[in-house]
XYZ file of C-alpha atoms in Angstrom:
724
model
C -26.432 -62.968 -25.573
C -22.990 -63.883 -27.049
C -19.873 -61.930 -27.065
C -17.020 -62.264 -29.520
C -16.124 -65.805 -28.467
C -17.027 -67.763 -31.625
C -15.367 -71.330 -31.439
C -12.483 -71.875 -33.865
C -12.213 -74.861 -35.787
C -9.520 -77.051 -34.715
C -7.003 -77.563 -37.622
C -4.513 -80.364 -37.363
C -1.182 -80.829 -38.845
C -0.120 -77.136 -39.500
C 3.428 -76.132 -39.989
C 4.342 -72.589 -39.714
C 6.719 -71.866 -42.694
C 7.885 -68.709 -44.436
C 6.104 -67.871 -47.687
C 6.728 -65.884 -50.777
C 6.244 -61.948 -50.682
C 2.945 -60.904 -52.088
C 2.167 -57.798 -54.092
C 1.499 -54.596 -52.335
C -1.049 -53.347 -54.817
C -3.431 -56.177 -53.953
C -2.248 -58.026 -50.888
C -3.151 -61.686 -50.883
C -2.791 -64.393 -48.335
C -0.108 -66.717 -47.307
C -0.296 -70.450 -47.434
C 1.898 -72.811 -45.507
C 4.021 -75.157 -47.471
C 4.016 -78.359 -45.343
C 2.304 -80.231 -42.505
C 3.759 -80.955 -38.999
C 5.157 -84.120 -37.960
C 4.829 -85.609 -34.433
C 7.258 -83.949 -31.906
C 10.004 -86.605 -30.969
C 12.569 -86.579 -28.425
C 16.068 -88.292 -28.628
C 14.450 -91.537 -27.690
C 11.546 -91.580 -29.982
C 8.109 -90.166 -30.615
C 6.223 -89.358 -27.493
C 3.244 -87.466 -28.473
C 0.210 -88.921 -30.276
C -0.177 -87.445 -33.712
C -3.873 -87.025 -33.484
C -3.492 -84.305 -30.811
C -0.104 -83.080 -31.864
C -1.311 -79.531 -32.925
C -3.076 -78.985 -29.639
C -1.119 -77.271 -26.869
C -1.117 -78.635 -23.284
C -4.026 -77.373 -21.381
C -4.033 -75.533 -17.998
C -2.271 -77.293 -15.041
C -4.377 -79.444 -12.612
C -3.962 -79.451 -9.052
C -0.995 -81.421 -7.348
C -1.592 -85.004 -6.140
C 0.427 -87.647 -4.559
C 2.535 -89.650 -6.909
C 0.652 -92.813 -5.608
C -2.329 -93.385 -3.364
C -0.160 -95.470 -1.017
C 3.442 -94.353 -1.453
C 6.189 -96.162 -0.070
C 7.303 -94.565 3.290
C 10.164 -91.958 2.742
C 12.416 -93.906 5.085
C 12.321 -96.825 2.761
C 12.217 -95.080 -0.740
C 13.850 -91.761 -0.604
C 12.909 -89.048 -2.974
C 12.511 -88.929 -6.769
C 15.494 -89.744 -8.866
C 14.129 -89.708 -12.434
C 10.895 -89.894 -14.583
C 11.028 -91.253 -18.159
C 8.646 -91.948 -20.999
C 8.837 -95.524 -22.308
C 8.093 -94.055 -25.755
C 4.729 -95.875 -26.200
C 2.975 -93.552 -23.623
C 3.935 -95.463 -20.533
C 5.723 -93.691 -17.739
C 8.324 -95.135 -15.471
C 9.584 -93.372 -12.297
C 12.554 -94.218 -10.139
C 12.726 -93.086 -6.428
C 15.148 -94.120 -3.676
C 18.158 -93.401 -1.712
C 21.644 -94.993 -1.023
C 19.961 -97.972 0.404
C 17.467 -99.121 -2.232
C 15.405 -97.864 -5.082
C 11.931 -98.370 -6.470
C 10.403 -98.179 -9.899
C 6.779 -97.288 -10.578
C 4.981 -97.731 -13.956
C 2.041 -95.903 -15.209
C 0.663 -97.748 -18.245
C 0.063 -96.076 -21.601
C -3.564 -94.577 -21.444
C -3.756 -94.943 -17.780
C -3.634 -92.374 -14.928
C -2.845 -94.503 -12.002
C 0.680 -95.658 -10.940
C 1.101 -99.308 -10.280
C 2.509 -100.785 -7.040
C 6.272 -100.251 -6.729
C 8.961 -102.654 -7.591
C 11.716 -102.488 -5.225
C 15.376 -103.069 -5.973
C 17.134 -103.462 -2.488
C 20.678 -103.543 -4.003
C 20.238 -100.676 -6.413
C 20.867 -97.739 -3.927
C 24.456 -97.231 -5.139
C 26.249 -95.068 -7.434
C 24.849 -93.915 -10.778
C 21.572 -95.956 -11.140
C 19.887 -95.067 -14.343
C 16.727 -95.591 -16.269
C 17.229 -95.963 -20.135
C 14.051 -95.749 -22.401
C 14.573 -97.162 -25.918
C 11.591 -95.488 -27.557
C 9.623 -98.650 -28.506
C 8.172 -99.056 -25.105
C 11.204 -100.890 -23.692
C 12.924 -99.460 -20.656
C 16.107 -100.775 -19.040
C 17.250 -100.261 -15.368
C 21.030 -100.421 -14.850
C 22.858 -100.167 -11.611
C 25.831 -101.400 -9.724
C 25.226 -103.949 -6.973
C 27.392 -105.670 -4.459
C 27.965 -109.240 -5.127
C 26.227 -111.599 -2.641
C 29.308 -113.703 -2.317
C 31.876 -111.072 -2.213
C 31.002 -107.649 -0.734
C 34.225 -106.108 -1.893
C 33.123 -106.572 -5.487
C 30.309 -105.227 -7.651
C 28.346 -106.310 -10.616
C 26.647 -104.156 -13.365
C 23.131 -105.390 -13.547
C 20.294 -104.584 -15.927
C 16.553 -105.285 -15.691
C 14.087 -104.981 -18.582
C 10.625 -103.551 -18.871
C 9.025 -104.909 -22.133
C 6.543 -102.890 -24.086
C 3.185 -103.198 -22.260
C 4.640 -105.065 -19.411
C 3.677 -104.041 -15.869
C 6.904 -105.058 -14.242
C 10.567 -105.371 -14.853
C 12.273 -108.671 -15.562
C 14.575 -110.343 -13.238
C 18.027 -108.633 -13.355
C 20.755 -109.733 -15.835
C 24.297 -109.795 -14.479
C 26.427 -107.998 -17.128
C 29.904 -107.735 -15.861
C 31.986 -107.273 -12.657
C 32.654 -103.522 -12.016
C 34.240 -101.321 -9.499
C 32.312 -99.902 -6.661
C 32.532 -96.313 -8.185
C 33.041 -94.985 -11.577
C 30.909 -94.087 -14.508
C 28.712 -96.518 -16.345
C 26.139 -95.912 -19.048
C 23.756 -98.217 -21.183
C 22.323 -97.405 -24.663
C 20.639 -99.377 -27.392
C 20.668 -99.694 -31.202
C 17.718 -99.732 -33.323
C 18.074 -103.556 -33.734
C 17.659 -103.982 -30.011
C 21.380 -104.452 -29.497
C 22.489 -103.128 -25.986
C 25.901 -101.510 -25.341
C 27.243 -101.005 -21.796
C 30.473 -98.972 -20.971
C 32.061 -98.339 -17.702
C 35.280 -97.229 -16.085
C 37.620 -99.154 -13.893
C 40.858 -97.385 -12.669
C 41.142 -95.285 -15.702
C 40.363 -98.095 -18.147
C 37.128 -97.846 -20.061
C 35.404 -101.301 -20.624
C 32.544 -102.389 -22.835
C 30.123 -105.326 -23.094
C 27.563 -105.897 -25.763
C 24.266 -107.937 -25.770
C 23.350 -108.446 -29.475
C 19.558 -109.380 -28.949
C 16.926 -110.167 -26.404
C 17.984 -113.901 -26.128
C 21.805 -113.374 -26.461
C 24.239 -113.380 -23.587
C 26.458 -110.440 -22.774
C 29.883 -110.583 -24.226
C 32.867 -110.638 -22.026
C 34.165 -107.203 -21.039
C 36.602 -105.717 -23.421
C 39.002 -102.747 -22.816
C 38.732 -99.626 -24.924
C 41.989 -98.237 -23.838
C 45.254 -99.254 -22.254
C 46.497 -97.746 -19.003
C 45.646 -93.989 -18.791
C 48.194 -91.192 -19.476
C 50.687 -90.653 -16.639
C 49.008 -88.969 -13.734
C 45.553 -89.281 -15.291
C 44.031 -92.365 -13.626
C 40.619 -90.616 -13.095
C 37.914 -89.777 -15.693
C 36.125 -86.585 -15.026
C 33.069 -87.330 -17.330
C 31.935 -90.042 -19.744
C 28.880 -90.394 -21.982
C 27.449 -92.929 -24.534
C 25.007 -92.706 -27.399
C 23.870 -95.027 -30.206
C 22.772 -93.443 -33.458
C 19.745 -94.565 -35.626
C 22.159 -96.583 -38.011
C 23.442 -98.604 -34.959
C 26.823 -96.644 -34.612
C 27.831 -96.451 -30.937
C 29.854 -93.388 -29.712
C 31.541 -93.147 -26.342
C 33.433 -89.941 -25.234
C 35.247 -89.170 -22.016
C 37.720 -86.603 -20.525
C 40.779 -87.298 -18.397
C 40.712 -85.350 -15.150
C 44.356 -84.320 -14.843
C 45.538 -84.072 -18.526
C 42.085 -82.719 -19.562
C 42.412 -84.644 -22.973
C 39.127 -85.768 -24.503
C 38.918 -89.336 -26.001
C 36.107 -90.438 -28.470
C 35.749 -93.931 -29.895
C 33.047 -95.369 -32.075
C 31.904 -98.743 -33.302
C 29.882 -99.194 -36.521
C 27.180 -101.853 -36.669
C 28.903 -105.087 -37.701
C 32.290 -103.916 -36.852
C 34.558 -106.055 -34.800
C 36.341 -103.252 -32.934
C 36.068 -99.706 -31.682
C 37.962 -97.164 -33.509
C 39.135 -93.510 -32.865
C 36.709 -90.847 -33.896
C 38.186 -88.674 -36.661
C 37.985 -84.943 -36.333
C 35.920 -84.527 -33.265
C 36.626 -80.872 -32.449
C 36.174 -80.939 -28.668
C 39.359 -79.149 -27.109
C 41.008 -80.595 -24.055
C 40.068 -77.496 -21.959
C 39.317 -77.586 -18.262
C 35.940 -79.023 -17.458
C 34.916 -79.582 -21.035
C 32.524 -82.251 -19.883
C 31.292 -83.478 -23.262
C 27.989 -85.064 -23.668
C 26.775 -87.113 -26.602
C 23.219 -87.612 -27.847
C 21.763 -89.470 -30.705
C 19.244 -87.706 -33.006
C 16.101 -89.357 -34.035
C 16.969 -88.962 -37.671
C 20.396 -90.343 -37.206
C 23.846 -88.771 -36.363
C 25.240 -87.353 -33.129
C 25.117 -84.009 -31.220
C 27.881 -83.361 -28.876
C 27.898 -80.560 -26.357
C 30.850 -79.410 -24.225
C 31.962 -76.371 -22.086
C 34.585 -73.991 -23.256
C 35.246 -70.740 -21.370
C 31.744 -70.220 -20.011
C 30.156 -71.095 -23.422
C 28.030 -74.107 -24.071
C 29.554 -75.317 -27.395
C 27.811 -77.690 -29.788
C 29.160 -79.732 -32.732
C 27.208 -82.387 -34.809
C 27.764 -85.011 -37.295
C 24.855 -85.782 -39.534
C 23.693 -89.340 -40.460
C 26.142 -90.653 -43.176
C 28.624 -87.898 -42.758
C 32.290 -88.195 -41.967
C 33.040 -84.680 -40.724
C 31.788 -82.815 -37.701
C 30.323 -79.264 -37.974
C 32.392 -76.288 -36.877
C 31.573 -75.770 -33.183
C 29.246 -72.948 -32.295
C 28.330 -71.397 -29.097
C 24.791 -72.466 -28.125
C 24.530 -70.356 -25.050
C 26.639 -67.852 -23.336
C 27.139 -69.078 -19.721
C 25.315 -72.266 -20.386
C 26.903 -75.463 -19.280
C 26.581 -79.277 -19.826
C 26.637 -79.607 -16.080
C 23.021 -78.348 -15.983
C 21.529 -78.636 -19.470
C 18.581 -80.716 -20.298
C 18.731 -83.580 -22.893
C 18.029 -81.841 -26.387
C 14.545 -81.992 -27.509
C 13.850 -82.352 -31.192
C 11.068 -80.121 -32.476
C 8.760 -81.151 -35.322
C 10.576 -78.892 -37.777
C 13.918 -80.500 -36.925
C 15.113 -77.624 -34.659
C 16.850 -78.509 -31.549
C 16.096 -77.332 -27.954
C 18.095 -77.241 -24.854
C 17.750 -75.263 -21.598
C 19.468 -75.057 -18.174
C 19.965 -73.073 -15.052
C 23.132 -74.107 -13.056
C 26.736 -73.970 -14.358
C 28.274 -70.700 -15.288
C 24.969 -69.047 -15.834
C 23.763 -66.361 -13.419
C 20.212 -67.209 -14.257
C 18.148 -69.619 -16.501
C 19.015 -70.007 -20.115
C 17.774 -71.623 -23.205
C 18.810 -72.162 -26.793
C 17.222 -73.303 -29.909
C 19.300 -74.395 -33.054
C 17.683 -73.865 -36.503
C 17.665 -77.089 -38.565
C 17.471 -74.794 -41.746
C 20.670 -72.816 -40.928
C 22.621 -74.598 -38.254
C 22.637 -71.351 -36.233
C 21.652 -71.103 -32.658
C 18.801 -68.541 -32.308
C 19.333 -65.462 -29.984
C 16.166 -65.736 -28.240
C 15.677 -63.153 -25.427
C 12.651 -64.171 -23.383
C 13.723 -66.499 -20.444
C 11.559 -69.040 -19.034
C 12.095 -67.501 -15.475
C 13.328 -64.141 -14.218
C 14.449 -65.685 -10.983
C 18.146 -65.867 -10.483
C 18.175 -68.954 -8.419
C 17.104 -71.608 -10.945
C 18.200 -75.215 -10.543
C 17.519 -78.804 -11.719
C 16.018 -77.879 -15.186
C 14.300 -80.675 -17.162
C 12.510 -80.607 -20.544
C 10.200 -82.754 -22.597
C 8.592 -82.739 -25.953
C 4.777 -82.288 -25.468
C 1.727 -81.915 -27.662
C 1.162 -79.147 -30.150
C 4.784 -78.919 -31.093
C 5.668 -77.627 -27.597
C 8.281 -78.056 -25.047
C 7.443 -78.247 -21.402
C 10.164 -77.214 -19.083
C 10.278 -77.745 -15.355
C 12.646 -76.452 -12.669
C 13.215 -75.478 -8.983
C 13.587 -71.824 -8.047
C 13.966 -69.906 -4.889
C 16.205 -69.536 -1.793
C 16.983 -72.050 1.010
C 13.596 -72.595 2.879
C 11.462 -71.239 0.171
C 11.901 -73.178 -3.107
C 9.148 -74.107 -5.470
C 8.675 -76.443 -8.442
C 7.846 -74.300 -11.497
C 6.864 -75.145 -15.077
C 6.426 -73.328 -18.377
C 5.677 -74.203 -22.030
C 7.659 -73.130 -25.033
C 6.767 -72.924 -28.682
C 8.246 -71.132 -31.641
C 10.288 -68.622 -29.496
C 7.393 -67.937 -27.099
C 7.051 -69.017 -23.489
C 3.949 -69.358 -21.370
C 3.945 -67.587 -17.969
C 5.623 -69.671 -15.300
C 3.291 -71.769 -13.099
C 4.020 -72.866 -9.581
C 3.124 -76.525 -9.190
C 4.253 -77.190 -5.683
C 2.229 -76.169 -2.526
C 2.928 -72.770 -1.112
C 3.085 -74.330 2.535
C 5.825 -76.806 1.582
C 9.372 -76.769 0.163
C 10.431 -78.458 -3.029
C 13.750 -80.178 -3.157
C 15.632 -82.249 -5.581
C 15.147 -82.200 -9.369
C 11.711 -81.952 -10.720
C 11.074 -84.335 -13.650
C 8.874 -84.125 -16.772
C 7.814 -86.606 -19.246
C 4.911 -86.732 -21.858
C 2.254 -89.318 -21.625
C 0.278 -91.085 -24.542
C -1.488 -88.003 -25.494
C 1.486 -85.635 -25.282
C 0.387 -84.206 -22.084
C 3.229 -83.227 -19.579
C 3.367 -85.133 -16.320
C 5.663 -83.688 -13.642
C 6.886 -85.304 -10.529
C 8.714 -83.608 -7.586
C 9.777 -84.028 -3.978
C 8.096 -81.877 -1.319
C 9.199 -81.311 2.241
C 7.300 -80.026 5.128
C 8.337 -78.499 8.567
C 8.314 -80.918 11.401
C 7.215 -80.103 15.105
C 10.947 -79.649 15.935
C 11.385 -77.005 13.160
C 13.261 -79.558 11.017
C 12.006 -80.732 7.611
C 11.007 -84.141 6.486
C 10.020 -85.605 3.047
C 6.304 -85.312 2.532
C 6.271 -87.577 -0.542
C 6.676 -87.351 -4.206
C 3.990 -85.061 -5.695
C 2.667 -84.973 -9.219
C 0.701 -82.542 -11.706
C -0.377 -82.926 -15.276
C -2.472 -80.675 -17.599
C -6.233 -80.806 -18.085
C -7.945 -80.672 -21.621
C -7.490 -77.694 -23.793
C -10.784 -75.975 -24.302
C -11.575 -73.654 -27.276
C -9.972 -70.307 -26.416
C -11.887 -67.331 -25.333
C -11.619 -64.283 -27.506
C -8.709 -62.090 -26.422
C -7.437 -64.515 -23.651
C -3.686 -64.210 -23.352
C -3.112 -65.285 -19.716
C -4.702 -68.688 -20.177
C -7.478 -68.069 -17.584
C -10.357 -68.329 -19.981
C -11.038 -64.475 -19.617
C -10.328 -61.713 -22.249
C -7.379 -59.529 -21.694
C -6.241 -56.227 -23.185
C -2.845 -55.340 -24.959
C -0.871 -52.242 -23.693
C 2.318 -50.902 -25.153
C 4.564 -48.356 -23.582
C 8.275 -47.570 -23.641
C 9.066 -50.974 -21.950
C 7.162 -53.040 -24.601
C 4.054 -54.892 -24.997
C 2.184 -56.245 -21.898
C -1.019 -57.976 -21.302
C -3.419 -56.201 -18.816
C -5.867 -58.776 -17.205
C -8.303 -58.837 -14.397
C -11.738 -57.101 -13.993
C -12.532 -53.955 -15.799
C -12.142 -51.854 -12.708
C -8.694 -53.528 -11.756
C -7.008 -54.162 -14.941
C -3.204 -54.653 -14.151
C -0.159 -55.742 -16.246
C 1.118 -59.216 -16.201
C 4.758 -59.746 -15.678
C 5.679 -61.002 -19.236
C 6.643 -58.439 -21.718
C 7.768 -58.540 -25.440
C 9.415 -55.750 -27.448
C 8.618 -54.387 -30.858
C 10.142 -51.471 -32.862
C 8.343 -48.041 -32.827
C 5.615 -48.030 -35.426
C 4.696 -51.563 -35.123
C 0.940 -52.465 -35.035
C 0.198 -55.346 -32.667
C -3.278 -56.674 -32.312
C -4.792 -59.759 -30.522
C -5.988 -62.425 -32.983
C -7.724 -65.742 -32.750
C -6.296 -69.245 -33.170
C -4.680 -69.516 -36.573
C -2.796 -72.799 -36.216
C -5.471 -74.816 -34.478
C -3.598 -75.388 -31.132
C -6.371 -73.651 -29.228
C -4.145 -70.774 -28.223
C -4.859 -67.087 -29.281
C -2.186 -65.816 -31.629
C -1.009 -62.289 -32.365
C -1.110 -60.123 -35.559
C 1.730 -57.738 -36.261
C 2.222 -55.218 -38.957
C 5.921 -54.023 -38.936
C 6.852 -50.466 -39.587
C 7.874 -51.264 -43.253
C 4.470 -52.852 -43.963
C 5.207 -56.609 -43.680
C 2.094 -58.247 -42.044
C 2.418 -61.488 -40.001
C 0.585 -63.678 -37.608
C 2.606 -65.041 -34.696
C 1.236 -68.293 -33.354
C 2.010 -68.201 -29.582
C 1.830 -70.710 -26.739
C -1.054 -70.268 -24.449
C -0.395 -67.656 -21.937
C 2.703 -66.227 -23.815
C 3.634 -63.303 -25.939
C 5.796 -63.694 -28.958
C 9.020 -61.624 -29.749
C 10.319 -60.593 -33.024
C 12.405 -63.933 -33.475
C 9.289 -66.037 -32.813
C 7.999 -68.270 -35.682
C 5.298 -66.600 -37.682
C 3.050 -66.883 -40.879
C 3.526 -64.106 -43.340
C 0.260 -62.524 -44.496
C 1.847 -60.018 -46.956
C 5.177 -58.408 -47.680
C 3.607 -55.001 -47.755
C 0.365 -53.709 -46.210
C 1.488 -50.095 -45.995
C -1.265 -49.297 -48.229
C -3.906 -49.896 -45.532
C -4.363 -47.070 -42.990
C -6.545 -49.439 -40.796
C -6.121 -53.004 -39.868
C -8.607 -54.771 -37.527
C -8.796 -58.128 -35.941
C -12.566 -58.556 -35.647
C -12.806 -62.382 -34.851
C -14.964 -64.455 -37.257
C -16.470 -62.285 -40.185
C -17.532 -65.104 -42.545
C -19.602 -67.549 -40.465
C -16.972 -70.374 -40.468
C -15.934 -70.094 -36.891
C -12.520 -68.930 -37.642
C -10.860 -65.503 -36.848
C -10.414 -63.284 -39.979
C -8.806 -59.762 -40.617
C -10.275 -56.564 -41.859
C -8.288 -53.766 -43.749
C -9.146 -50.455 -45.282
C -7.370 -49.155 -48.391
C -6.016 -45.575 -47.703
C -6.367 -44.618 -51.350
C -9.976 -45.885 -52.012
C -11.623 -46.174 -48.584
C -12.725 -49.768 -49.557
C -12.930 -52.244 -46.653
C -11.630 -55.802 -47.301
C -11.886 -59.098 -45.379
C -9.057 -61.562 -45.236
C -10.789 -64.732 -44.457
C -8.944 -67.513 -42.584
C -8.471 -70.465 -44.820
C -8.447 -73.120 -42.151
C -4.989 -74.289 -43.150
C -2.803 -71.878 -41.188
C -3.170 -68.844 -43.667
C -5.621 -66.633 -45.485
C -7.668 -66.585 -48.537
C -7.309 -63.902 -51.165
C -9.040 -60.637 -49.894
C -12.614 -59.963 -50.625
C -14.611 -56.765 -50.598
C -16.424 -56.057 -47.246
C -17.819 -52.842 -48.399
C -16.986 -49.395 -50.156
C -17.295 -45.898 -48.754
C -15.373 -46.393 -45.402
C -12.861 -43.718 -46.112
C -14.764 -41.047 -44.469
C -14.335 -42.433 -41.000
C -11.619 -41.406 -38.611
C -11.721 -44.456 -36.583
C -12.990 -48.128 -37.310
C -13.517 -50.398 -34.224
C -13.928 -54.234 -34.311
C -16.833 -54.387 -31.980
C -17.716 -58.103 -31.528
C -21.342 -59.276 -31.441
C -23.439 -56.436 -30.060
C -26.855 -57.748 -30.388
C -26.443 -61.373 -29.668
C -27.205 -62.659 -33.214
C -23.990 -64.551 -33.420
C -22.441 -62.319 -35.975
C -19.528 -59.850 -35.271
C -20.232 -56.122 -35.923
C -18.232 -52.981 -36.800
C -18.220 -49.567 -35.155
C -17.090 -46.428 -37.097
C -16.562 -42.772 -35.873
C -17.210 -40.325 -38.440
C -15.712 -36.699 -38.795
C -18.586 -35.254 -36.786
C -17.849 -37.561 -33.832
C -20.907 -39.662 -34.307
C -20.354 -43.397 -33.617
C -22.106 -45.738 -36.019
C -22.694 -49.514 -35.847
C -22.535 -51.786 -38.943
C -24.259 -54.931 -38.279
C -22.437 -58.098 -39.407
C -24.029 -60.522 -41.786
C -21.777 -63.554 -41.212
C -20.755 -63.508 -44.861
C -17.874 -60.963 -44.611
C -20.064 -57.889 -45.271
C -22.207 -55.565 -43.366
C -25.821 -54.237 -43.261
C -26.579 -50.380 -43.403
C -25.325 -48.399 -40.536
C -27.340 -47.315 -37.356
C -26.369 -44.529 -34.943
C -24.915 -45.413 -31.428
C -23.654 -42.107 -29.997
C -23.579 -38.596 -30.922
C -20.681 -36.307 -30.063
C -18.576 -39.111 -28.934
C -14.926 -39.951 -28.652
C -13.414 -36.503 -29.112
C -11.163 -37.044 -25.953
C -10.134 -40.727 -26.752
C -6.653 -41.609 -28.124
C -7.543 -45.360 -28.377
C -10.717 -47.447 -28.455
C -10.887 -51.266 -28.293
C -14.073 -53.252 -28.718
C -15.158 -56.800 -28.646
C -13.828 -57.706 -25.336
C -16.211 -58.866 -22.417
C -14.325 -57.110 -19.717
C -17.510 -56.807 -17.451
C -17.960 -60.696 -17.433
C -21.638 -60.338 -18.454
C -21.296 -62.210 -21.718
C -21.737 -59.050 -23.801
C -19.049 -57.203 -25.956
C -17.885 -53.927 -24.235
C -15.852 -50.912 -25.261
C -12.778 -49.885 -23.548
C -11.238 -46.351 -24.350
C -8.091 -44.340 -23.126
C -8.337 -40.565 -22.817
C -5.451 -38.204 -23.117
C -5.401 -37.518 -19.451
C -4.302 -41.102 -18.501
C -7.718 -42.577 -17.623
C -9.503 -45.724 -19.040
C -13.255 -45.916 -19.557
C -15.610 -48.851 -20.099
C -18.910 -48.781 -21.866
C -20.780 -51.976 -21.175
C -22.599 -53.605 -24.088
C -26.253 -53.755 -23.630
C -26.840 -56.676 -25.703
C -29.209 -54.668 -28.055
C -26.472 -53.096 -30.333
C -25.407 -50.334 -28.073
C -23.721 -49.500 -24.909
C -24.442 -48.168 -21.230
C -22.866 -44.950 -20.147
C -19.254 -45.087 -19.312
C -17.552 -45.834 -16.062
C -13.937 -45.633 -15.043
C -11.812 -48.725 -15.664
C -8.385 -49.878 -14.646
C -8.176 -47.443 -11.775
C -5.018 -48.745 -10.580
C -3.014 -47.832 -13.615
C -1.749 -44.622 -15.104
C -2.530 -45.002 -18.760
C -0.832 -41.774 -19.875
C 2.126 -43.324 -21.783
C 0.186 -46.433 -22.700
C -1.414 -47.276 -26.098
C -3.995 -50.288 -26.127
C -5.157 -52.680 -28.759
């Protein structure tokens, strides 16, 4: 026997774009206008295009970062994890004494033996991926011949290499202060650092070139402002370098740039970053050129950008109320050009995120948070497969903190997943990066209680996602089992579990009164079930979601029609045409004709075709799933005499003549949903809500009918809930 779990064809390269409004008299189907490009980060493409439309799969179990990790006393905890840009991953662990790098080659799953840097335990050690597979390690180290002086040193991991090179000595630097390293598209390296209020720079023009002698970018600092409170460096795609810093006492912001081929740095014209307290500007280079600069201003995270080839900066806009550069992630560039940032600490009382529309330049007012916990810290983000962003964070209170992860796509979040052990405490900042297939890899520190009631580092742990299987029909919790939609005054929820113990998941999305919301199959080929919505004024849409998430009104969508108000019934029946893709059924209120909108396999729908006439006399139509195990989905219809009829599907978008299922049935039911295997026996069932607040299950018998009803969802009062 088979239930309504027909596999869906994987469709690659779908972009979800708005389409022209369609005529209400004969509603047709929407067709997307473009194909998706590979998701990229500020340092280059990280996900393989061949799997780009497939969302990350379920999380696997936690494992040690390495089979034979360096003892905690020698290596310390996790510092950072980076993607080299060619699929290789590089981690940095350590403490104030020394640091170690580990490499996981592209296409591999094992981490190589550590490479230890005994003098890299000091201030501001950083890994800098260049996007082409090259990674640079930069740090301050004491001079062997003079312990009162330090050098800025850089080691290089070449594309495909299994170890970093011997370090190069860049320039003498002070013991403390900022330093940053960035690279141009031609392989040129730029280093900047501060020394007693003077910002210095050195340049390495190519792999075989020597570092230039240090040059001063400013004279003595303003009176009383010998300290720099923040400093950042970025190099754009055209080779232009931008350095920006803020004086601690005067709060003035300084920005200098150097065009490729120029002999000197010049002042940046018109950068609209005010000299406010703790502006803390951060600069990022976009993959298509230009710069994005973020800063803090009166508990707002502000943003301005200068596009490639432009001379003016955009008017600053608030990216997030109560967001801050002190806790924000590096921006993630989405396939459609939108910009994603998130954070937790700073001015915020809880986690925040923001998305900038590439089309309008506005920051989207999304409402779904990735966590409802107020104590969220150490947020990180990476572009992952399927056009998604994977976000990690640490949440909880002292003594009970956990590493968490969630996936974002198009305004929709998956449910948060705890990655760390329940018997251990997380610490530090969990880090995430994408591997060669675009799968998220997460590293974090775990501590355990000692015999003396203290805590000790239990090692760096890791987790990644498994393969994404074809979605089970109606699965919206990403557990491979069908779920039920339920709406009440608080919004739309997913009810999951066994038929007897259906309970609402924590995640909720809100829709206006009069909105029809139905579960739908996978429209965009990412192997996540999507959601059909008909808005109160008649506009019909499908909202592609991330697996385990619910869309909101602001989420990206595909318009099916500008006006489906002429249909008094809309059903989501799964595959009706035999191509393995989910379709839609509609009934015309004026003619009683039933139409099928077939999935076109390219992220939209074909023009409607007649499924059958004469359906106007039925007061309820129910998508039933495969009731007899022939692999074709059926339809149920309740007539005015309360007789329930079955129309057997043909697999061609039409139905065979009806046969009787029940007499005198359904008079007490306000909602009936079919096609879900809630009993777990592989057969399509019926679940019904009566007007007294009870839910009832009729198990499918596999022969085209149902067993007698039994009560379902006993732990829920269904009085004010409508199901779909």
